Structures are given as structure tokens and as C-alpha cells.
mmCIF file of C-alpha atoms and ligand atoms in Angstrom:
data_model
loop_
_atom_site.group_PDB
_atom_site.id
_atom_site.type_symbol
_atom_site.label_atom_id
_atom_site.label_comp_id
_atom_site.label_asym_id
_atom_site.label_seq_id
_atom_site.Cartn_x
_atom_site.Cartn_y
_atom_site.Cartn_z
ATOM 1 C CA UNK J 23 36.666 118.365 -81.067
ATOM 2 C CA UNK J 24 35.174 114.840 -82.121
ATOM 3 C CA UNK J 25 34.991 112.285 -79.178
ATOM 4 C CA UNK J 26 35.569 109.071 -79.495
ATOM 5 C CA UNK J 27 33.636 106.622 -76.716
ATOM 6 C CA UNK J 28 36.605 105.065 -75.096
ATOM 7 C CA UNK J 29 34.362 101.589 -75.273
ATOM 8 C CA UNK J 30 34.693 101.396 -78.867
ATOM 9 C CA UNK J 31 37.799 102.722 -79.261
ATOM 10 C CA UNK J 32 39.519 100.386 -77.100
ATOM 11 C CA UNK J 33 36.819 97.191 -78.469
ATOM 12 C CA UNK J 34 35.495 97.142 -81.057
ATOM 13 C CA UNK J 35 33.325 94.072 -80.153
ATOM 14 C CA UNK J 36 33.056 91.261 -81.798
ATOM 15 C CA UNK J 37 33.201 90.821 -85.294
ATOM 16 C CA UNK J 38 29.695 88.741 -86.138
ATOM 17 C CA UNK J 39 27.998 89.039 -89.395
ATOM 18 C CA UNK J 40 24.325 90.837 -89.196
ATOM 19 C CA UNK J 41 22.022 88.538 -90.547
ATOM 20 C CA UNK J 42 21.291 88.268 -94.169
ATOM 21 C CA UNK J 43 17.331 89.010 -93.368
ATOM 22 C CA UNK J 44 18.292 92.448 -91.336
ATOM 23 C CA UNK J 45 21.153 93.445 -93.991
ATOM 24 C CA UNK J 46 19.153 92.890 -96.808
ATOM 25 C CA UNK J 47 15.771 94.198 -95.300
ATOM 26 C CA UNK J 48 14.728 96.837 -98.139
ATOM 27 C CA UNK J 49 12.814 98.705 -95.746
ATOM 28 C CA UNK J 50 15.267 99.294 -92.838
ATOM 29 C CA UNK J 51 15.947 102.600 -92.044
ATOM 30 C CA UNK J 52 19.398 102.690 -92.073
ATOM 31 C CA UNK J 53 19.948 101.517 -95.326
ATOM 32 C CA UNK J 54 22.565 104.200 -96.939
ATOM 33 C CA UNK J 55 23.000 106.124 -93.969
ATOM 34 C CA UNK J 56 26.341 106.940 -92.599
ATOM 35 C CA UNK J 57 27.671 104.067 -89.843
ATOM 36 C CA UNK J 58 28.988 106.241 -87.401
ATOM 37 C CA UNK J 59 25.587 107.447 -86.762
ATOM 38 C CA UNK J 60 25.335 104.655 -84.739
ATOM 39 C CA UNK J 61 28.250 104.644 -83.093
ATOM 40 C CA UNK J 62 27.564 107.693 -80.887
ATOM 41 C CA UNK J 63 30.058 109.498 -78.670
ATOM 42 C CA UNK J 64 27.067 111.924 -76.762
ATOM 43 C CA UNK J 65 23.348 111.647 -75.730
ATOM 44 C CA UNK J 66 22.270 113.793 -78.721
ATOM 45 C CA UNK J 67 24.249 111.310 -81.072
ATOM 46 C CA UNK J 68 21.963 108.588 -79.082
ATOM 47 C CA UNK J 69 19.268 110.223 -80.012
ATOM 48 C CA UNK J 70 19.783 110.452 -83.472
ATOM 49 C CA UNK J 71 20.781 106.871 -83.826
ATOM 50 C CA UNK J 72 17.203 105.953 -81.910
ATOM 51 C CA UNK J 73 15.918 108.639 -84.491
ATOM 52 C CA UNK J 74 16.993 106.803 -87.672
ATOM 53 C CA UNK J 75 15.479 103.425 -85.781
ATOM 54 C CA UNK J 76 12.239 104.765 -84.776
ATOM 55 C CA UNK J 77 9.522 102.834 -86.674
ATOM 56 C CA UNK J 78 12.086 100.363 -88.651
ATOM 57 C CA UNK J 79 10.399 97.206 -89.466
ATOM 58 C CA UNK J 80 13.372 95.125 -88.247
ATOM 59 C CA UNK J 81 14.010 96.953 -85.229
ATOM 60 C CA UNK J 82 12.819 94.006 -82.528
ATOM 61 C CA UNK J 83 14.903 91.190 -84.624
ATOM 62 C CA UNK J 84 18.036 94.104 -84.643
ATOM 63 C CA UNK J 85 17.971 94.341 -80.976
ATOM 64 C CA UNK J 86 17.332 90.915 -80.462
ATOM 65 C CA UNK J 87 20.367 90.468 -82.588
ATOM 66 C CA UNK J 88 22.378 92.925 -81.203
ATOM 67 C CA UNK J 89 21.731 91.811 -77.504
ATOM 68 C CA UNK J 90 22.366 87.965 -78.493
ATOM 69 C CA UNK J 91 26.121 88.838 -79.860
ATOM 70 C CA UNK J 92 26.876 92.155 -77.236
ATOM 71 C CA UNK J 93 27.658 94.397 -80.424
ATOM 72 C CA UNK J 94 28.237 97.875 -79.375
ATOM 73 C CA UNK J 95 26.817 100.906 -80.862
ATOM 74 C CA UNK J 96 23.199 101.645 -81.041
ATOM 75 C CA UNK J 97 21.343 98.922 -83.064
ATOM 76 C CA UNK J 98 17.211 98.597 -82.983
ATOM 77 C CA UNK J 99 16.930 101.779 -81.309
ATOM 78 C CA UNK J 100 18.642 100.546 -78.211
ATOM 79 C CA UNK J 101 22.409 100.840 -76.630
ATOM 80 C CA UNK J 102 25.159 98.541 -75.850
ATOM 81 C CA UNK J 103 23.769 99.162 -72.337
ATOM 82 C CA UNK J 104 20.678 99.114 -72.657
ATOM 83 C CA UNK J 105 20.787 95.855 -74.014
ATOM 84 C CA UNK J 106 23.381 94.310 -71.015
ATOM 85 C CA UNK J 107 20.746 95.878 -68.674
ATOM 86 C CA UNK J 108 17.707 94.275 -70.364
ATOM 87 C CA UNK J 109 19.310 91.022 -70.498
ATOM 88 C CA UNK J 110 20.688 91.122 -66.862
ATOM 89 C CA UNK J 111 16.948 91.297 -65.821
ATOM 90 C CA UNK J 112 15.877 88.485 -67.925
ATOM 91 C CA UNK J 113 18.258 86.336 -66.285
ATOM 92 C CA UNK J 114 17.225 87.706 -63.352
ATOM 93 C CA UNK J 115 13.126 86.683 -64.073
ATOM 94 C CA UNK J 116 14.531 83.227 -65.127
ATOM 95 C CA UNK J 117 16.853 82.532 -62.606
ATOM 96 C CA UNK J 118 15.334 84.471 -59.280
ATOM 97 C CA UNK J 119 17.514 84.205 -55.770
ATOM 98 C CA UNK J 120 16.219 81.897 -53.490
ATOM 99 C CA UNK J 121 14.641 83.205 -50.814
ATOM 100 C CA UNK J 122 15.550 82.849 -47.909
ATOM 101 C CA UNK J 123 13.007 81.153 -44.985
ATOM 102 C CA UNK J 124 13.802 81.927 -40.903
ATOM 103 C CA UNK J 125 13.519 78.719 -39.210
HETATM 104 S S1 LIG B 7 16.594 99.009 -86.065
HETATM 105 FE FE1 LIG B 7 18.059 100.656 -86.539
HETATM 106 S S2 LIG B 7 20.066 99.669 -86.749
HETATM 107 FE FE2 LIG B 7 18.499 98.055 -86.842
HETATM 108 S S3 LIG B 7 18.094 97.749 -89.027
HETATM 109 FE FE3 LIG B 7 16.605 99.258 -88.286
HETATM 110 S S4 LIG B 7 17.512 101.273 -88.611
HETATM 111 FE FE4 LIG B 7 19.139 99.745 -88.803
#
């Protein structure tokens, strides 16, 4: 049985073109490979996907990307979650809770 992750299923995110200098990037490693490798439904599918991105020369802009827009899938070697995680702690380092100072 094929699963489908209920995330993507139900959203598929928003529709924002990937930039012309990741799309066209001769060297990425995805170029030709089948899209629903990166749309992975288990961990081992998550692996592959990271697989394929391992090494790619655009992977930092692709996550960077990916993060910026909240695509979902696997894209620069990272996850949809991965990504909301990283980004929750940046705002986090930016924009730290006050402490809080007994009088
Ligand atoms: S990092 Fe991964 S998804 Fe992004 S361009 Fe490279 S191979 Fe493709």
C-alpha cells in the first residue's frame, strides 16, 4: 500500500515558482529525477530525498528557498519541519523573551 502524508494531501502548499538560478542549476542533483522522491510518505523516503541532496551545489540557497516560502516536501536536504523548526529558533535568537528581574 502507497501512503500518502496527509500534509500534502490535504495542502499542497503554496504554489511559488523555484528560482530560475536553482531550476536551471546544471549541476543540481535532482535534475531528471522523479518528483515524488521528494515528497516522502516514510523516514526511509526522507532519507532518500536527503540522499539525492547530499553534496548538491545549490542545496543552502534550496533550503533557504524552501524555508522563505514554507514549501513542503524535502528540498536542500531538509523537511517541511525541519525548516519551521529552524526558523522558529531564529526568531527566537532575534527576538529573545525578556527576562524577567525580581524587584
Ligand atoms: S538541494 Fe536537493 S532539492 Fe534542492 S536543488 Fe539540490 S537536489 Fe534539488
Amino acid at each position: 500500500m502507497v501512503e500518502r502524508s496527509p500534509v500534502f494531501a490535504d495542502d499542497p502548499g503554496p504554489v511559488i515558482p523555484v528560482p530560475v538560478e536553482l531550476s536551471s542549476h546544471p549541476g543540481r542533483h535532482c535534475l531528471g529525477a522523479d518528483t515524488e522522491v521528494f515528497f516522502p510518505v516514510s523516514e526511509l523516503g526522507v532519507l532518500q530525498a536527503r540522499l539525492v541532496c547530499t553534496g548538491c551545489p545549490v542545496r543552502v540557497a534550496c533550503r533557504e528557498w524552501a524555508t522563505a516560502t514554507g514549501q513542503h516536501g524535502v528540498w536542500g536536504g531538509t523537511t517541511r519541519e525541519e525548516r519551521a523548526a529552524q526558523r522558529d529558533a531564529e526568531v527566537s535568537a532575534v527576538d529573545p523573551v525578556r527576562p524577567v528581574i525580581a524587584a
